[in-house]
Structure formats: C-alpha cells, structure tokens
mmCIF file of C-alpha atoms in Angstrom:
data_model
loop_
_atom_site.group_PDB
_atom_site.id
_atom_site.type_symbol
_atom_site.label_atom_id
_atom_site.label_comp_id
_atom_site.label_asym_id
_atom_site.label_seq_id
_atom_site.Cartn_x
_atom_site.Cartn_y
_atom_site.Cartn_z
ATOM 1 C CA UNK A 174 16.612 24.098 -10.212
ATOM 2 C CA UNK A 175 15.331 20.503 -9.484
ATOM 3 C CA UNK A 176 15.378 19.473 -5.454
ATOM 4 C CA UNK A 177 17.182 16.100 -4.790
ATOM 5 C CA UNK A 178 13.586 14.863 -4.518
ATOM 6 C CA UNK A 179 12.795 15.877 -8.045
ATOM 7 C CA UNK A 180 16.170 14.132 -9.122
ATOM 8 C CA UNK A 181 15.542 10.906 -7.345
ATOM 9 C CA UNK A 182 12.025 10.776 -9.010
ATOM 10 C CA UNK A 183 13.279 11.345 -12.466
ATOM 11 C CA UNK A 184 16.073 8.539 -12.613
ATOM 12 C CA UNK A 185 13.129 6.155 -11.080
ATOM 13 C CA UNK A 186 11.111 7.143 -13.745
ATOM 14 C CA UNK A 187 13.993 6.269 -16.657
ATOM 15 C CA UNK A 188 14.705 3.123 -14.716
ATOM 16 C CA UNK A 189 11.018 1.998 -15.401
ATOM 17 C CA UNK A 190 11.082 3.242 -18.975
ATOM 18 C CA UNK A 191 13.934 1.340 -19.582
ATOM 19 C CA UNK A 192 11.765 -1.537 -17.520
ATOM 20 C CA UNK A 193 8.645 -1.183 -20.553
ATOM 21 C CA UNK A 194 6.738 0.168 -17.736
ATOM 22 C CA UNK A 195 3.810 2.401 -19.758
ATOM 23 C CA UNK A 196 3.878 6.103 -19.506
ATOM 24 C CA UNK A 197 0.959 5.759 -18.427
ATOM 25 C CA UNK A 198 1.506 4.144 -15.260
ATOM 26 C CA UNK A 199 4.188 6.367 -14.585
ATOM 27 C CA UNK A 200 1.806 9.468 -14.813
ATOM 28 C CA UNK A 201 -0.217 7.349 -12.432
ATOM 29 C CA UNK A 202 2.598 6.643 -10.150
ATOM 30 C CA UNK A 203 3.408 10.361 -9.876
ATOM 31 C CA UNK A 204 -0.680 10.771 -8.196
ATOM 32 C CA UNK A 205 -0.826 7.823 -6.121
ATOM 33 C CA UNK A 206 3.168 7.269 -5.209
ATOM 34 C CA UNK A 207 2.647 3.851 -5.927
ATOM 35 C CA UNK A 208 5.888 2.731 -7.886
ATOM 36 C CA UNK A 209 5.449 2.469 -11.365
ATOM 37 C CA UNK A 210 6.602 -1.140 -12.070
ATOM 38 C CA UNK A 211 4.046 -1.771 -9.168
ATOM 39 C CA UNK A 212 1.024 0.136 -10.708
ATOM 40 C CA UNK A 213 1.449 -1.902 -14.109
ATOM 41 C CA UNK A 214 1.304 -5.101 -11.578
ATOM 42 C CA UNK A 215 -1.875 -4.224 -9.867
ATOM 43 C CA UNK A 216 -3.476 -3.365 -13.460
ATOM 44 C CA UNK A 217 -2.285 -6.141 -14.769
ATOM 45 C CA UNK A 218 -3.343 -8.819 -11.704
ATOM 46 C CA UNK A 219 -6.916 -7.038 -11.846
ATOM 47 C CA UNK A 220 -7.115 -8.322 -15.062
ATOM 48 C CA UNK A 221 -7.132 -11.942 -13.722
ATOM 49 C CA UNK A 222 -11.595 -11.283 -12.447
ATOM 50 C CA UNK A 223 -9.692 -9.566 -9.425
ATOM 51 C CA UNK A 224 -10.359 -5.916 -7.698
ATOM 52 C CA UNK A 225 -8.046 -4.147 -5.532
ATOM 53 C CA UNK A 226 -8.439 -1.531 -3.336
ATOM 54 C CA UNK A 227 -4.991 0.911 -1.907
ATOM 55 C CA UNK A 228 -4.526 3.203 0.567
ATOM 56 C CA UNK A 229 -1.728 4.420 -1.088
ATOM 57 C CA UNK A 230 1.279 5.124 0.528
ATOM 58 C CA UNK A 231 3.163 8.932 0.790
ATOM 59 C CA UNK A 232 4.100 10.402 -2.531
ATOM 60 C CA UNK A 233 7.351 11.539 -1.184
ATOM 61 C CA UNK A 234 8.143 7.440 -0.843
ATOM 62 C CA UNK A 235 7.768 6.896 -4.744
ATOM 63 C CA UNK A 236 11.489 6.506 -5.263
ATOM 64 C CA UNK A 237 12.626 4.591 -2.684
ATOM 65 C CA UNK A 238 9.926 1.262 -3.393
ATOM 66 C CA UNK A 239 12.360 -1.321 -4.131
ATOM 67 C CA UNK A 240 15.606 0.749 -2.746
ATOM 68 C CA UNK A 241 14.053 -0.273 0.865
ATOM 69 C CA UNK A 242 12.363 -2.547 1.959
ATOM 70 C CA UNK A 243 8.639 -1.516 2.992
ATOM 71 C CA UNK A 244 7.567 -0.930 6.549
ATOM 72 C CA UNK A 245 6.063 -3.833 8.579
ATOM 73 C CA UNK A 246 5.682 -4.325 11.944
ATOM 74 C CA UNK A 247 7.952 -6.608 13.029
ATOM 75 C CA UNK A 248 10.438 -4.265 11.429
ATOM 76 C CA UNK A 249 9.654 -1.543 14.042
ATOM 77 C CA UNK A 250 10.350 -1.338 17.733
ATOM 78 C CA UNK A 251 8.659 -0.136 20.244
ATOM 79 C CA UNK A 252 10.810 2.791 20.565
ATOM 80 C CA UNK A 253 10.581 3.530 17.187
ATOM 81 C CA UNK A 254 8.044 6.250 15.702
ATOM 82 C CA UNK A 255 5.186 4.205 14.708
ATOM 83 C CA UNK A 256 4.568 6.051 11.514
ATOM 84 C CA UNK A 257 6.596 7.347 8.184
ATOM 85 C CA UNK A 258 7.042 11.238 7.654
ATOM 86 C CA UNK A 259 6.761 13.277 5.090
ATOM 87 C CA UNK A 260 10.034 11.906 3.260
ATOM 88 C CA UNK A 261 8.175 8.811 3.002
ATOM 89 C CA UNK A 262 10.345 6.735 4.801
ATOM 90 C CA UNK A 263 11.042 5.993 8.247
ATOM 91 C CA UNK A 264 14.296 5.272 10.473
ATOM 92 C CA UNK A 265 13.888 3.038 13.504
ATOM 93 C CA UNK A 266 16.631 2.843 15.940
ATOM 94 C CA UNK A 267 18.392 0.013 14.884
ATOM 95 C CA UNK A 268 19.244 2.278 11.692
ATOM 96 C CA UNK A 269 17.045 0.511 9.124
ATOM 97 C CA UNK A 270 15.236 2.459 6.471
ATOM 98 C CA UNK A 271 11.718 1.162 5.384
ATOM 99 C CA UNK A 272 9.537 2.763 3.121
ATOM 100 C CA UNK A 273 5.927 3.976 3.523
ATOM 101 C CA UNK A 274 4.028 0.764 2.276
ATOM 102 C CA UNK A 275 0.717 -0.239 0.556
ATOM 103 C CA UNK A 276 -2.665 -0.908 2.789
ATOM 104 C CA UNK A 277 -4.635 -3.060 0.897
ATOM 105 C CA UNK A 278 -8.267 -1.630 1.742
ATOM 106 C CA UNK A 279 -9.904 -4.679 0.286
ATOM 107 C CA UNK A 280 -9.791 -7.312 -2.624
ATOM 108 C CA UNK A 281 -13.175 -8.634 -4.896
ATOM 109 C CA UNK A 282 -13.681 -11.681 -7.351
ATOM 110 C CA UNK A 283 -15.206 -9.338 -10.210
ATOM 111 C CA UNK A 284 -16.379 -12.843 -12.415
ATOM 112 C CA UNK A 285 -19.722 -12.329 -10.151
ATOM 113 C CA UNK A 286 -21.840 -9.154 -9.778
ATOM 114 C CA UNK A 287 -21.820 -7.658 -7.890
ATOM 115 C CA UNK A 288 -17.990 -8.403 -6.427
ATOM 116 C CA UNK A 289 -17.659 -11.027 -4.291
ATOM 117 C CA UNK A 290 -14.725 -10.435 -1.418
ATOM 118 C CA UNK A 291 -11.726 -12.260 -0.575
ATOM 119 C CA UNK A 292 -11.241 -12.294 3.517
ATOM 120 C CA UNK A 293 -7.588 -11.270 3.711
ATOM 121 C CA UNK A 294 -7.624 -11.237 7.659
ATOM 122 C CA UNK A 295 -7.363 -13.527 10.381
ATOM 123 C CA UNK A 296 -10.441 -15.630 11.408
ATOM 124 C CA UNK A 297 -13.291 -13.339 11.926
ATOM 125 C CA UNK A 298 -11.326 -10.703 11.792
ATOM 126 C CA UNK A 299 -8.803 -10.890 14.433
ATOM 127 C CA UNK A 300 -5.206 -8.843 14.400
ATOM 128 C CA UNK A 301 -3.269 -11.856 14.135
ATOM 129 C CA UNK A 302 -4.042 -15.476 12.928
ATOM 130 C CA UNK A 303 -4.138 -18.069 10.008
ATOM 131 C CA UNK A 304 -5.561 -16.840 6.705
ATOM 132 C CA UNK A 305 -7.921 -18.838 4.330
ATOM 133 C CA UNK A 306 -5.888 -21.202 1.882
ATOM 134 C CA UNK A 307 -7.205 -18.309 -0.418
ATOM 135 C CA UNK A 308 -6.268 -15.621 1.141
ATOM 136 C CA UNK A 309 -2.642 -16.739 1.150
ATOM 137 C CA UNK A 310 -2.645 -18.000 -2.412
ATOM 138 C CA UNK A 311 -3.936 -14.451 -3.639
ATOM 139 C CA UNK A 312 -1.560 -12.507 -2.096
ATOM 140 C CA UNK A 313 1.648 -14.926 -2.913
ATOM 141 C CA UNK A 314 0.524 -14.436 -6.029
ATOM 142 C CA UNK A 315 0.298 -10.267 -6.046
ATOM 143 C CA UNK A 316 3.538 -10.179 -4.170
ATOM 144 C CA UNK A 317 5.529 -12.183 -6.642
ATOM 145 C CA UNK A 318 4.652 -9.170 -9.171
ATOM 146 C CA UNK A 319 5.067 -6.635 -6.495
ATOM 147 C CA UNK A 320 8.680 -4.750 -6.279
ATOM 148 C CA UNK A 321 7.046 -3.363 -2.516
ATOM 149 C CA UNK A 322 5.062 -6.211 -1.354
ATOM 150 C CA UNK A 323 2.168 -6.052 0.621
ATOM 151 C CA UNK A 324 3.026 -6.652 4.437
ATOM 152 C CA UNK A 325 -0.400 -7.367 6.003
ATOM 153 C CA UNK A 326 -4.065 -8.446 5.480
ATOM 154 C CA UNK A 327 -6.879 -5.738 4.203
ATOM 155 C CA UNK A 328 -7.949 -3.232 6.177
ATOM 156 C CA UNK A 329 -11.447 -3.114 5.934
ATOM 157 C CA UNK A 330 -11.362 -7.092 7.050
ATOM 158 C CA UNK A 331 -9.504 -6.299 10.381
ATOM 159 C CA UNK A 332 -13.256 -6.356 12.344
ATOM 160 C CA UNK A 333 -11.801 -4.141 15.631
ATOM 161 C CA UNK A 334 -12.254 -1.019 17.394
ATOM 162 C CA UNK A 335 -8.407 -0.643 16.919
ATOM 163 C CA UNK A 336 -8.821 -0.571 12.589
ATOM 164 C CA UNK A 337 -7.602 2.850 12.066
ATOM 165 C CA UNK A 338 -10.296 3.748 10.284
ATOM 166 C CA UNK A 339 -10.112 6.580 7.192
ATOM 167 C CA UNK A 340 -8.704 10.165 7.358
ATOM 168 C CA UNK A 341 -9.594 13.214 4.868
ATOM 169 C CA UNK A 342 -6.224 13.255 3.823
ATOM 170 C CA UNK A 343 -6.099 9.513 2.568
ATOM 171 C CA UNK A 344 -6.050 8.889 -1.231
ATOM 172 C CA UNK A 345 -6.796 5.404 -3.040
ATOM 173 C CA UNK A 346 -6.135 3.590 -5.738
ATOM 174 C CA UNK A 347 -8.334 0.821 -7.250
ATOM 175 C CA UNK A 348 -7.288 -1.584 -10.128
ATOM 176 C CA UNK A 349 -10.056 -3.015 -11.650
ATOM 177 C CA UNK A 350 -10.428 -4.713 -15.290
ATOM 178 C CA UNK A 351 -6.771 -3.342 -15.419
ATOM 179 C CA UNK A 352 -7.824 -0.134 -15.272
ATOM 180 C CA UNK A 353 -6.266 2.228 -12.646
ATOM 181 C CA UNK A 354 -8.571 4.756 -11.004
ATOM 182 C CA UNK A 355 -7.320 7.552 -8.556
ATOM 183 C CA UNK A 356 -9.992 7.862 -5.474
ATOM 184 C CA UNK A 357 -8.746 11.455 -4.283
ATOM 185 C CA UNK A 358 -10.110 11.382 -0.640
ATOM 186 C CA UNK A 359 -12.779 9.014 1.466
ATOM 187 C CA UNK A 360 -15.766 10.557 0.077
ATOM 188 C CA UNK A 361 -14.531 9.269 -3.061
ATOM 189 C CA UNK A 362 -13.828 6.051 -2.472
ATOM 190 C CA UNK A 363 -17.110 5.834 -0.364
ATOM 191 C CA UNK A 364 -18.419 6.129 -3.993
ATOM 192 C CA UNK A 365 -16.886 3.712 -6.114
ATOM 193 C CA UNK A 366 -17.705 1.195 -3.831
ATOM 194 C CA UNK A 367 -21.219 2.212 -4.396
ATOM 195 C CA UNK A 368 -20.920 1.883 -8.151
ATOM 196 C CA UNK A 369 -19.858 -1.469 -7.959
ATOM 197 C CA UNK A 370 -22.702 -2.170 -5.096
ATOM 198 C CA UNK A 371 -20.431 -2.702 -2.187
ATOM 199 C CA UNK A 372 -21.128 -1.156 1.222
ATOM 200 C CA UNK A 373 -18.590 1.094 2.419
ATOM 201 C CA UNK A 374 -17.343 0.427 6.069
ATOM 202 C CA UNK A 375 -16.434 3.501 7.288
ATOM 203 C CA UNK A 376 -19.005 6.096 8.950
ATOM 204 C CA UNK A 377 -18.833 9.815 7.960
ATOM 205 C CA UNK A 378 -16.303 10.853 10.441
ATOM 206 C CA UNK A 379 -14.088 7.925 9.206
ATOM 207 C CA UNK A 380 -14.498 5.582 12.085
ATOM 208 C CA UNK A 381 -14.757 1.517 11.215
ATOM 209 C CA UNK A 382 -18.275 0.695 11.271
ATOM 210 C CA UNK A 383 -17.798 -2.926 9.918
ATOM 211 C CA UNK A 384 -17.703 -5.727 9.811
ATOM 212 C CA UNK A 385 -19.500 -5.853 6.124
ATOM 213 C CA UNK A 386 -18.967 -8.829 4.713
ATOM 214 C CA UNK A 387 -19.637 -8.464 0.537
ATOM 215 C CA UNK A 388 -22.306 -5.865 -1.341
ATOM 216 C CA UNK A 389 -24.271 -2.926 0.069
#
C-alpha cells in the first residue's frame, strides 16, 4: 500500500503532466526533490549562456514546493528550529509551514570558457548587503520561472568563516546547456567543477576555503 508520502508525490507528479512538464524532469525531480515545473525552469534558463549550481533541497519536500512557501530567514524566529526535518518542511512557532528551499551553490556566464561567475552576494562577500545591478537582474529573472524561488545569494560567494560549508550527505544539481546533471555527493560536484575548469571552494573535510573568484 502507498504511504501518504507516496500519494502526495503522485498527484504532484499528474499536476505537472497536466502542466507539459517532461517526464523527464519529473524522473529528475524524484533524485534531486527539486519540483518538477522548477527543474524544466532551471534547464530551460541554462539555456540562456547561464550555469547553475543547487544544493538541492530534502526529497521528502518535493510535494509541498509551491503548496508553501520556501524557508527564508526572516520567516524563522529565533525560537524556531533553524533547520527542516526529514518531512521536508519546517513549523516555526508562529504556525507557518515553509518548505526546505534551494541553495544556489553558484551561477557562470557559459558564452566564455572557461565560465565566467556571477557574484550573487553582498560586496565582497558579506552576509548582508546590496547586490550588483547583475546580480539582482539574474535572479529576478530565475525567480519569475521559479514556483519555489530562491531566497538568498550563492553560497560559495558568502566569503566567511560562518558559510556552512559542504556535508557528505549533500546532493547537487547543475543545469547547464539545459541539460540537468545529478552531482550525488561533494566529491562529485568537486568534479564537475573541474571539468568545466572552475576551482572548487571547499577543502576535503568540507570546510569553505574560498574566496575563489572564477576558474581553477
């Protein structure tokens, strides 16, 4: 018998298909726990000379991207457990529901070789702070195709002993020439940034190393 999981997952899946989402994309959404509707956008922006790297978010959260609205921090109060669990979604005390969201790692101009990167941080890195005119336009322009939309700046831009960093249990995505590619763990991801000759900013335990501005 199906669990209420299984259920949830399968009338998502027939609400994309009804949506022209590819099969495709929803086999691909089922690995990464990316929405489906939201896999076909990142192909389809990467088409536009852009590359984006995903943490991607819990696979138990797959159904609920666009149901609720996805974690952020000013959506979370101190009191408030500072992470989703394993359904994917998390309940602060006021009694909202957000979803497990999407770290961008980072984001490339692919027209030059090898990638050029778009900052999507503060100045020089810092937590908070004005983007580039860029950076802004970029990610308006993802999030308008985005059913979860991305809630902060990249992750391997933040330059501070406080970036998280990379844990063996993370698992990417990366949209590139829309083409979606499933990085399994760090190691892997490690090296498809070093097939597109881009350093990778993390050191083997996982700890930030950065900043690294463009290619290895």
């Amino acid at each position: 018998m199906a669990t209420i999981q299984e259920m949830f997952e399968g009338d998502r899946e027939a609400e994309w298909r009804r949506a022209g989402v590819p099969d495709s994309d929803i086999v691909f959404s089922r690995t990464c726990g990316i929405d489906g509707r939201d896999v076909r956008a990142f192909r389809e922006f990467s088409r536009e000379n852009v590359m984006v790297v995903v943490r991607n978010p819990k696979l138990t959260a797959r159904p609920w991207h666009g149901s609720v609205p996805p974690k952020h921090i000013g959506a979370v109060g101190k009191d408030d457990a500072p992470k989703t669990g394993t359904s994917g979604v998390l309940v602060t005390k006021s009694g909202r529901i957000l979803v497990s969201d999407y770290d961008l790692m980072s984001v490339w101009r692919t027209e030059v070789s090898p990638p050029a990167k778009v900052f999507i941080s503060a100045a020089h890195g810092a937590a908070r702070g004005k983007w580039s005119e860029a950076a802004v336009k970029l990610i308006v322009r993802l999030n308008a195709r985005l059913v979860s939309k991305v809630q902060h700046g990249c992750q391997d831009d933040y330059h501070s002993g406080n970036n998280p960093g990379v844990k063996h249990t993370d698992h990417f995505s990366a949209f590139r020439r829309g083409l979606a590619t499933h990085l399994p763990n760090p190691t892997a991801c490690a090296a498809f940034y070093a097939a597109q000759g881009l350093a990778w900013p993390y050191d083997a335990s996982g700890k930030y190393a950065g900043p690294i501005a463009g290619p290895a």
